[in-house]
C-alpha positions in Angstrom: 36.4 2.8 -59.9 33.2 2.2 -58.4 34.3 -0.7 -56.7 37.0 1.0 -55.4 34.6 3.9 -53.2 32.5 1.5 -52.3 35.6 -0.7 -50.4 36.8 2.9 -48.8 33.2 3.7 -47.8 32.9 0.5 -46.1 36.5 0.6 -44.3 35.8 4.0 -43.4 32.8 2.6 -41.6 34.5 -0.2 -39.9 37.1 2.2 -38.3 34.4 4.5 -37.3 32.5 1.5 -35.5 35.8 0.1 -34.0 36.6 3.7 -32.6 33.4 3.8 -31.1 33.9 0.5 -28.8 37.1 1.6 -28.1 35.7 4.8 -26.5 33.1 3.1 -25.2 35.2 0.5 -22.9 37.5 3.4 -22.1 35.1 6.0 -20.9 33.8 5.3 -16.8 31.0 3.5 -15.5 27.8 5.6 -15.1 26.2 4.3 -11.8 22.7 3.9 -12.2 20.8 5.8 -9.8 19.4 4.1 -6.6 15.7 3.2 -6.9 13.7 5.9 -5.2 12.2 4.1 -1.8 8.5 4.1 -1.6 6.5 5.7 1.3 5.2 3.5 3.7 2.4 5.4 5.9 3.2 5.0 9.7 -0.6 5.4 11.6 1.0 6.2 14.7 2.8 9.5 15.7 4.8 10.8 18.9 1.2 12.5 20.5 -0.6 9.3 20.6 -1.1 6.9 23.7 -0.8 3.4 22.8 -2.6 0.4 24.4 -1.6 -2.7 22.5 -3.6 -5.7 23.2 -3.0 -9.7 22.8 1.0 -9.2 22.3 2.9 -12.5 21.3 6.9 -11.8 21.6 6.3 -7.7 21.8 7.6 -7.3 18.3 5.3 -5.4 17.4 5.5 -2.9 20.5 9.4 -2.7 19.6 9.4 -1.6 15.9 7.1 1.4 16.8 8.9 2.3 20.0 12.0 1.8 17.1 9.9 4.4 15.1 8.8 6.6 17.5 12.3 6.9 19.1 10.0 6.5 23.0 8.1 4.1 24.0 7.1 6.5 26.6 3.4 6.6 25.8 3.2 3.0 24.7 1.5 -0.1 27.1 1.7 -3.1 25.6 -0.2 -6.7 26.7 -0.6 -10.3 26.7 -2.9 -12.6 27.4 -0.5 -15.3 28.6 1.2 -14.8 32.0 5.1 -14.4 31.7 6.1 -17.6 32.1 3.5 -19.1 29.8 4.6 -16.0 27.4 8.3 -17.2 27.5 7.9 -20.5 27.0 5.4 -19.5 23.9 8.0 -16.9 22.3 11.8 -17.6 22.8 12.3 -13.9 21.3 10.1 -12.7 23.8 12.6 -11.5 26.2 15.3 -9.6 24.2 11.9 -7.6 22.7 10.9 -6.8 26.0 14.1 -5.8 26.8 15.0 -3.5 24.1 11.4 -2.3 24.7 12.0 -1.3 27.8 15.2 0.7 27.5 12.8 2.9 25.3 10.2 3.6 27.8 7.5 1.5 26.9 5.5 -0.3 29.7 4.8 -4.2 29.8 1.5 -6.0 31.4 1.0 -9.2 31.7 -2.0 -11.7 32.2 -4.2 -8.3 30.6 -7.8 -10.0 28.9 -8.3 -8.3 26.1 -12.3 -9.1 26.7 -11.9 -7.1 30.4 -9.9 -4.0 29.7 -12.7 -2.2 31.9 -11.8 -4.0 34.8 -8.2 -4.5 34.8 -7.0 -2.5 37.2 -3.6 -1.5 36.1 -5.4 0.3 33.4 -7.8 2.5 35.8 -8.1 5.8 34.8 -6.1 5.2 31.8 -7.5 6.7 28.8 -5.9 6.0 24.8 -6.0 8.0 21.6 -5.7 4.2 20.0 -6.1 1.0 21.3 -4.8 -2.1 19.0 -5.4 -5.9 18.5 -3.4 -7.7 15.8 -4.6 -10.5 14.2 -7.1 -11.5 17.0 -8.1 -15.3 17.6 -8.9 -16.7 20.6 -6.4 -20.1 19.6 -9.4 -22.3 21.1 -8.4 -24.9 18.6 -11.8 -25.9 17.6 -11.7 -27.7 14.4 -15.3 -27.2 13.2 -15.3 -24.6 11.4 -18.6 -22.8 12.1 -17.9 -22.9 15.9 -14.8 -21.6 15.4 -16.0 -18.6 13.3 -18.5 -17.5 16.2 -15.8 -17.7 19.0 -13.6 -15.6 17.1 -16.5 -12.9 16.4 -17.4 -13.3 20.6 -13.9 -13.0 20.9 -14.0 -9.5 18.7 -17.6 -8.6 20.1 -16.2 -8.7 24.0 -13.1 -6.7 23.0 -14.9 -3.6 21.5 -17.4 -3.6 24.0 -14.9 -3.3 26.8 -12.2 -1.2 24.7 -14.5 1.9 24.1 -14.3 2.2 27.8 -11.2 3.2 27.4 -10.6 5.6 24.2 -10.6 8.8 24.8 -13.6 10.7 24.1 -14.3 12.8 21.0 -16.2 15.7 19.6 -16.4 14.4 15.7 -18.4 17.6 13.7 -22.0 16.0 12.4 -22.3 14.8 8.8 -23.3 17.4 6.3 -26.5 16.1 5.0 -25.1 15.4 1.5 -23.0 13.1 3.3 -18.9 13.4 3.7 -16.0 14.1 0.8 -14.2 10.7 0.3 -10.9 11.0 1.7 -9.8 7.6 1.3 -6.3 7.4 -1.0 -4.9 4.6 -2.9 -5.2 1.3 -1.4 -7.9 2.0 0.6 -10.6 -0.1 0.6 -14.4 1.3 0.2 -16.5 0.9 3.0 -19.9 0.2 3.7 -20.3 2.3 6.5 -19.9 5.8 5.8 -16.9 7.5 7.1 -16.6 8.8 10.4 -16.4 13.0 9.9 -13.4 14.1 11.6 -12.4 17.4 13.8 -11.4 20.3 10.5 -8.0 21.6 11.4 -6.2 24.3 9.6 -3.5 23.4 7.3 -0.6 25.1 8.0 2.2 23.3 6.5 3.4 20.3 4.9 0.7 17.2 4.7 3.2 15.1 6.3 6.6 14.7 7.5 9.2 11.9 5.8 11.9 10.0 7.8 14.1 7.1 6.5 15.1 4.9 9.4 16.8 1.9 10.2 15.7 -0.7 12.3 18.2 -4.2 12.1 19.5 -3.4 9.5 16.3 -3.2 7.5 15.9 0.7 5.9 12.8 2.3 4.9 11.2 5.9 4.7 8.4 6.3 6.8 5.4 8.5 6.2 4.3 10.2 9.9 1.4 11.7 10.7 2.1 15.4 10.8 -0.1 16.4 13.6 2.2 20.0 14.3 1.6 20.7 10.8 -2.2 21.7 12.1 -3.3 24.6 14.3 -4.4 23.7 17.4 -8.2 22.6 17.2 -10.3 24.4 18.9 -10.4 23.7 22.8 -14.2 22.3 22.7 -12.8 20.3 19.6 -11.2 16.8 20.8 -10.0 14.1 18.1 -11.5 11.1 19.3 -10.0 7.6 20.3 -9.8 4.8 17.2 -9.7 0.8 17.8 -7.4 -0.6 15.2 -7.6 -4.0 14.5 -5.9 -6.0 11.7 -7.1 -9.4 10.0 -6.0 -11.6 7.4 -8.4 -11.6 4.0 -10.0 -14.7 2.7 -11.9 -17.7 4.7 -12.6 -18.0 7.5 -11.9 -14.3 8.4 -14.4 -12.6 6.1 -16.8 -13.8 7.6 -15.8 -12.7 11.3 -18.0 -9.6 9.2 -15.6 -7.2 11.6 -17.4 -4.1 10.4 -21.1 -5.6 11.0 -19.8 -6.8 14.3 -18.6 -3.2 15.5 -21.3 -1.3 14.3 -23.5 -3.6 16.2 -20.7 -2.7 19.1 -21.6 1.0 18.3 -18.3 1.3 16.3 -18.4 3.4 13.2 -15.6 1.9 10.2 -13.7 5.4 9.9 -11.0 3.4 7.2 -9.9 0.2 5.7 -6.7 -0.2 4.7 -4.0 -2.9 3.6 -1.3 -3.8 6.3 1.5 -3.3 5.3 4.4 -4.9 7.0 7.3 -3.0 5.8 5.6 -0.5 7.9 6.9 -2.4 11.2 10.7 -3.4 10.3 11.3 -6.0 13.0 7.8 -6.8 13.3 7.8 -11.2 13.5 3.9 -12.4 13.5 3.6 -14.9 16.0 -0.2 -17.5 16.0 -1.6 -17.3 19.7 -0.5 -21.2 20.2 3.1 -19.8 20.0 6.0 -20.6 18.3 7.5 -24.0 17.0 10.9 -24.1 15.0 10.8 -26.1 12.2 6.8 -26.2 12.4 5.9 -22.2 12.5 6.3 -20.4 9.6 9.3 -17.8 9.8 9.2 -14.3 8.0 5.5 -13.4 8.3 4.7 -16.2 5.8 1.9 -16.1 8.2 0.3 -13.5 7.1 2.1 -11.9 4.4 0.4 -13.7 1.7 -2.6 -13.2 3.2 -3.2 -9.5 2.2 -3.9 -8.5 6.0 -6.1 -5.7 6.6 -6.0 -3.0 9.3 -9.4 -2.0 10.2 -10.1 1.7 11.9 -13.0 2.2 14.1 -14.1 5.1 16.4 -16.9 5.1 18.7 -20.3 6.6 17.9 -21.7 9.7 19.9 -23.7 7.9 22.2 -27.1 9.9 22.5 -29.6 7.5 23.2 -30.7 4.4 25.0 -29.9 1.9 22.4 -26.3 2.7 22.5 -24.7 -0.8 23.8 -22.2 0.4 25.8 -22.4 2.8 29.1 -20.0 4.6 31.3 -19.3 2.3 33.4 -18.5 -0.2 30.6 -21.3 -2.9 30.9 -23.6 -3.8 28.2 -26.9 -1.9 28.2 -30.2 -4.2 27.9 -31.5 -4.9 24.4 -27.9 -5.5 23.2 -28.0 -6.9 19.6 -25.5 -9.8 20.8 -28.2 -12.0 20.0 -29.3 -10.7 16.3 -25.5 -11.3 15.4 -26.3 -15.3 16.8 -22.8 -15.6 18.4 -24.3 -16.2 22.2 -22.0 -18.1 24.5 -24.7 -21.5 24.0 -23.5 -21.2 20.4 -20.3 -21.5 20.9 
């Protein structure tokens, strides 16, 4: 008898699991839900003017004229003259191009060293002026000479570049010193953090786009600069000089934030670059571009955790400041403490 419930029990259990798969295979597919896509901050907004220095194939200057929707407030410049520019960067011309059609402006033969004297940029003045992966591609193969090119290179550039930021009214340092405001993968820095114009919230933090840009998608993180009141009229946000760098040897030690504080620079932020940032965005060396022998896809410099440095000029209140108005170096510069004099190199 026992035998006998025990058999029922277990083909009572066999039909109930068998019932089971069969409603399982019958019943529709559930589509998993699509992965939430993450925030990429975007540092550049609408408002801003845009000098771009050193730009290979104007990649760069496309994705955020892409971004922006205008490239109306956007200059972008090479080092190389046009010719020499297209034969370094077969891309070079339908960038330009597309660049174009959005507004943006295009300078050649610009020295990155000279910005006070060009004279295209006369009376130009530029909430942020940017320099991507600098190197001055002198192909010097000792090392230690090469180092202190690169940091003449970067010492030349901010000299001449605070000439034309425009200038700001930054509120003094409480003497406790300033609140942190640096979010995740921010980098601490040595310097302390430039204090920045108060403005009155009035709104959301920031405003969220999704965009795409050749077929690449993203959502973009902007700036939300009419989420604020208008600062006050004797209150002016001052101009920043971004520059990015790959991590690792030789670029740490360019020292990039000793080197502009020297300049009169003070490190407002240090951040990671990150590319997904820029869809369409190709790094390209300064020697140019060499199928087959160039590495494709920002291999470049996407596994060299690239940083994006953010600098803004100190209030300049005394003598010892290195740079004056008209954009040559005052005496007692500091060039020589740093030991990267033109006999050095």
């Amino acid at each position: 008898m026992a035998r006998t419930k025990k058999a029922k029990l277990h083909a009572a259990l066999r039909k109930a699991e068998a019932q089971k798969k069969q409603a399982a295979k019958a019943a529709p597919a559930v589509e998993k839900a699509p992965k939430k896509q993450p925030k990429l901050h975007f540092p550049y907004t609408k408002q801003d003017t845009l000098l771009l220095i050193g730009e290979g194939n104007f990649s760069f200057a496309h994705s955020i004229a892409s971004k922006l929707g205008s490239g109306a407030n956007i200059i972008a410049t090479a080092y190389d003259s046009e010719q020499v520019a297209r034969e370094k960067y077969p891309d070079l011309g339908q960038h330009i191009e597309e660049f174009n059609k959005l507004g943006g402006t295009v300078y050649f033969d610009v020295d990155g060293t000279k910005l006070h004297e060009c004279v295209r940029l006369s009376g130009k003045r530029f909430s942020r002026i940017v320099f991507n992966f600098p190197h001055a591609g002198a192909g010097i193969k000792n090392q230690d000479r090469n180092i202190q090119t690169n940091k003449l290179l970067l010492f030349a550039f901010f000299t001449s570049a605070q000439t034309l930021l425009i200038e700001g009214t930054p509120k003094p340092p409480k003497s406790a010193g300033p609140k942190s405001t640096r979010t995740k993968g921010e980098e601490s820095d040595s310097d302390v953090e430039a204090p920045m114009p108060k403005k009155k919230r009035t709104g959301a933090r920031e405003s969220v786009d999704t965009i795409e840009f050749e077929g690449v998608k993203a959502e973009v993180v902007y700036d939300a600069v009419d989420q604020y009141d208008p600062a006050p009229e004797d209150v002016v946000e001052p101009g920043q000089i971004h520059v990015t760098l790959k991590s690792g040897p030789p670029y740490d030690k360019w020292n990039i934030k000793h080197l502009a504080r020297e300049c009169g620079l003070v490190t407002m932020r240090t951040s990671n670059f990150v590319l997904d940032s820029f869809p369409g965005y190709e790094h390209r060396r300064t020697l140019g571009f060499k199928e087959g022998v160039s590495k494709d896809e920002n291999k470049e410099i996407r596994d060299k955790n690239p940083k994006l440095y953010q600098f803004i000029s100190k209030p300049k209140t005394d003598e010892s400041d290195i740079i004056s108005a008209n954009g040559k170096r005052k005496k007692g510069s500091k060039k020589q403490a740093l030991g990267i004099t033109s006999e050095s190199v």
